[in-house]
Amino acid sequence: MDYAICPKLENAMGVLGQRWTGLIIYQLMAGPKRFCHLESSMGVSGRVLSERLKTLEKEGIVKREVYPETPVRIEYMLTDKGRAMETFINELQKWAEAWSEVPQKV
Amino acid sequence: MDYAICPKLENAMGVLGQRWTGLIIYQLMAGPKRFCHLESSMGVSGRVLSERLKTLEKEGIVKREVYPETPVRIEYMLTDKGRAMETFINELQKWAEAWSEVPQKV
């Protein structure tokens, strides 16, 4: 196997392993969304959503587009890198559906 | 999309996002391994390796087999659930190779 790929894989999985990150990507696969739309449809706090979006922007998975309208419109969307995740997320989903248990919340 | 799958996906990605976990699974895809073999081939501390193997056992991804020989032989191997990860790990690897940067160690 190729050991050099491991830090990249671990980094990718570390990002995706954070709560809400996968769901944000899912939502954006359907098309660009505004902050308030994501916030209300996911039931996540604005503070956490903002943090996750920043991480995803830093990773080059999500981009933030500002439309200079009145009032200004800001949308979040997947980059090419983000859209390229669809295949493995679908495979991961199949695996999780077949094998995973929902963790108990303690 | 199916919201019910999200906790399962997040749980799976949370486990895989821990350092070394992916590499352990990779190593075991090639076949059962003894603790000392994993330890030396990965260059990971015994303490961390032991923690990760326990997490993977708890998740039902890895199992620990004790052979009552003299001296006793203990091997770690993938379960069916663990082997079923191969497809998405391959897809994730393709994505990471194409798109990810190795994170800077600060």
Coordinates of C-alpha atoms in Angstrom, one line a residue:
Chain A
M1 CA 0.0 0.0 0.0
D2 CA 1.0 3.6 -0.4
Y3 CA 1.8 5.0 3.0
A4 CA 2.2 8.6 1.6
I5 CA -1.6 8.8 1.1
C6 CA -2.3 8.2 4.8
P7 CA -2.0 11.8 6.1
K8 CA -4.3 12.9 3.3
L9 CA -6.9 10.2 4.2
E10 CA -6.6 10.9 7.9
N11 CA -7.1 14.6 7.3
A12 CA -10.1 14.1 5.1
M13 CA -11.7 11.7 7.5
G14 CA -10.9 14.0 10.4
V15 CA -12.8 16.8 8.7
L16 CA -15.7 14.5 7.8
G17 CA -15.8 13.0 11.3
Q18 CA -16.8 16.3 12.9
R19 CA -20.5 16.5 13.7
W20 CA -22.7 18.2 11.0
T21 CA -19.9 18.3 8.4
G22 CA -21.3 15.4 6.4
L23 CA -24.8 16.8 6.6
I24 CA -23.7 20.2 5.3
I25 CA -22.0 18.6 2.3
Y26 CA -25.2 16.6 1.7
Q27 CA -27.3 19.7 1.7
L28 CA -25.0 21.5 -0.6
M29 CA -25.0 18.6 -3.1
A30 CA -28.5 19.6 -3.9
G31 CA -27.3 23.1 -4.8
P32 CA -26.1 26.4 -3.3
K33 CA -27.7 27.4 0.0
R34 CA -27.9 30.5 2.2
F35 CA -26.7 30.4 5.7
C36 CA -30.1 30.8 7.2
H37 CA -31.5 28.0 5.1
L38 CA -28.8 25.6 6.2
E39 CA -29.3 26.7 9.8
S40 CA -33.1 26.1 9.9
S41 CA -33.1 22.9 7.8
M42 CA -30.5 21.2 9.9
G43 CA -31.4 22.4 13.3
V44 CA -27.8 23.4 14.1
S45 CA -26.8 26.4 16.0
G46 CA -25.5 29.4 14.0
R47 CA -22.2 29.3 15.9
V48 CA -21.5 25.7 15.1
L49 CA -22.7 26.0 11.5
S50 CA -20.4 29.0 11.0
E51 CA -17.4 27.0 12.4
R52 CA -18.0 24.0 10.2
L53 CA -18.4 26.2 7.1
K54 CA -15.1 27.9 7.9
T55 CA -13.4 24.5 8.2
L56 CA -14.9 23.3 4.9
E57 CA -13.8 26.5 3.2
K58 CA -10.3 26.1 4.6
E59 CA -10.3 22.6 3.2
G60 CA -11.4 23.8 -0.2
I61 CA -14.6 21.8 -0.1
V62 CA -17.1 24.6 0.2
K63 CA -16.9 28.2 -1.2
R64 CA -18.7 31.3 -0.2
E65 CA -20.1 33.5 -2.9
V66 CA -21.2 37.1 -2.2
Y67 CA -23.7 38.6 -4.6
P68 CA -23.7 42.4 -4.4
E69 CA -27.4 42.8 -4.4
T70 CA -29.5 44.9 -2.1
P71 CA -29.7 43.3 0.4
V72 CA -26.5 41.5 -0.2
R73 CA -27.0 37.7 -0.9
I74 CA -24.4 35.2 0.4
E75 CA -24.5 31.6 -0.7
Y76 CA -22.5 28.5 0.2
M77 CA -21.8 25.9 -2.5
L78 CA -19.5 22.9 -3.1
T79 CA -16.2 23.4 -5.0
D80 CA -15.1 20.9 -7.6
K81 CA -13.2 19.1 -4.8
G82 CA -16.4 19.0 -2.8
R83 CA -18.5 17.7 -5.6
A84 CA -15.9 15.0 -6.2
M85 CA -16.8 13.6 -2.7
E86 CA -20.1 12.3 -3.9
T87 CA -18.9 8.9 -5.0
F88 CA -17.2 7.9 -1.8
I89 CA -19.9 9.5 0.4
N90 CA -22.4 7.3 -1.4
E91 CA -20.3 4.2 -0.8
L92 CA -19.8 5.2 2.8
Q93 CA -23.6 5.7 3.1
K94 CA -24.2 2.2 1.7
W95 CA -21.7 0.7 4.2
A96 CA -23.2 2.7 7.2
E97 CA -26.7 1.6 6.2
A98 CA -25.7 -2.0 6.0
W99 CA -23.5 -2.2 9.1
S100 CA -23.6 0.7 11.5
E101 CA -25.6 1.1 14.6
V102 CA -26.8 4.5 15.6
P103 CA -24.6 5.4 18.6
Q104 CA -26.3 5.7 22.0
K105 CA -26.4 9.2 23.2
V106 CA -25.3 9.1 26.9
Chain B
M1 CA -32.0 12.8 1.5
D2 CA -32.4 10.4 4.4
Y3 CA -31.6 12.2 7.6
A4 CA -31.8 9.0 9.7
I5 CA -28.5 7.8 8.2
C6 CA -26.6 10.8 9.4
P7 CA -25.7 9.7 12.9
K8 CA -24.4 6.5 11.5
L9 CA -22.3 8.3 8.9
E10 CA -21.0 10.7 11.5
N11 CA -20.1 7.9 13.8
A12 CA -18.3 6.0 11.1
M13 CA -16.4 9.0 10.0
G14 CA -15.6 10.0 13.6
V15 CA -14.0 6.6 14.1
L16 CA -12.1 6.8 10.8
G17 CA -11.0 10.3 11.4
Q18 CA -8.9 9.3 14.4
R19 CA -5.2 9.2 13.6
W20 CA -3.9 5.6 12.7
T21 CA -7.4 4.1 12.4
G22 CA -7.4 4.0 8.6
L23 CA -3.8 2.7 8.5
I24 CA -4.7 -0.2 10.9
I25 CA -7.6 -1.1 8.7
Y26 CA -5.4 -1.0 5.6
Q27 CA -2.8 -3.3 7.3
L28 CA -5.5 -5.8 8.3
M29 CA -7.0 -5.8 4.7
A30 CA -3.8 -7.7 3.8
G31 CA -4.6 -10.4 6.4
P32 CA -4.6 -11.0 10.2
K33 CA -1.7 -9.4 12.1
R34 CA -0.2 -9.7 15.6
F35 CA 0.0 -6.6 17.8
C36 CA 3.8 -6.4 17.6
H37 CA 3.8 -6.6 13.8
L38 CA 1.3 -3.7 13.6
E39 CA 3.3 -1.7 16.2
S40 CA 6.6 -2.1 14.3
S41 CA 5.3 -1.7 10.7
M42 CA 3.3 1.4 11.5
G43 CA 5.7 3.1 13.9
V44 CA 2.9 3.9 16.4
S45 CA 3.3 3.7 20.2
G46 CA 1.9 0.5 21.8
R47 CA -0.4 2.6 24.0
V48 CA -2.1 4.4 21.0
L49 CA -2.3 1.2 18.9
S50 CA -4.0 -0.6 21.8
E51 CA -6.5 2.3 22.2
R52 CA -7.3 2.3 18.5
L53 CA -7.7 -1.5 18.3
K54 CA -10.1 -1.3 21.3
T55 CA -12.2 1.4 19.5
L56 CA -12.2 -0.7 16.3
E57 CA -13.3 -3.8 18.3
K58 CA -16.0 -1.9 20.0
E59 CA -17.3 -0.7 16.6
G60 CA -17.3 -4.3 15.4
I61 CA -14.7 -3.5 12.6
V62 CA -11.8 -5.5 14.1
K63 CA -11.8 -8.8 16.1
R64 CA -9.2 -10.2 18.3
E65 CA -8.5 -13.9 18.1
V66 CA -6.6 -15.8 20.8
Y67 CA -5.0 -19.1 19.7
P68 CA -4.2 -21.3 22.8
E69 CA -0.7 -22.2 21.7
T70 CA 2.5 -22.1 23.7
P71 CA 3.3 -19.3 23.8
V72 CA -0.3 -18.0 23.3
R73 CA -0.8 -16.3 19.9
I74 CA -3.1 -13.3 19.5
E75 CA -4.1 -11.9 16.1
Y76 CA -6.2 -9.0 15.0
M77 CA -8.3 -9.3 11.9
L78 CA -11.2 -7.5 10.1
T79 CA -14.7 -8.6 10.7
D80 CA -17.2 -8.9 7.8
K81 CA -18.2 -5.3 8.6
G82 CA -14.5 -4.3 8.5
R83 CA -13.9 -6.0 5.2
A84 CA -17.0 -4.3 3.8
M85 CA -15.2 -0.9 4.2
E86 CA -12.8 -1.7 1.3
T87 CA -15.0 -0.2 -1.4
F88 CA -15.5 3.2 0.2
I89 CA -11.9 3.4 1.5
N90 CA -10.7 2.9 -2.1
E91 CA -13.1 5.6 -3.3
L92 CA -11.9 7.9 -0.5
Q93 CA -8.3 7.2 -1.3
K94 CA -8.9 8.1 -5.0
W95 CA -10.5 11.4 -3.9
A96 CA -7.7 12.2 -1.4
E97 CA -5.0 11.4 -4.0
A98 CA -6.7 13.7 -6.5
W99 CA -7.7 16.6 -4.2
S100 CA -6.2 16.7 -0.7
E101 CA -3.1 18.5 0.5
V102 CA -1.0 16.9 3.2
P103 CA -1.8 19.1 6.3
Q104 CA 1.0 21.2 7.6
K105 CA 2.2 20.0 11.0
V106 CA 2.6 23.1 13.2

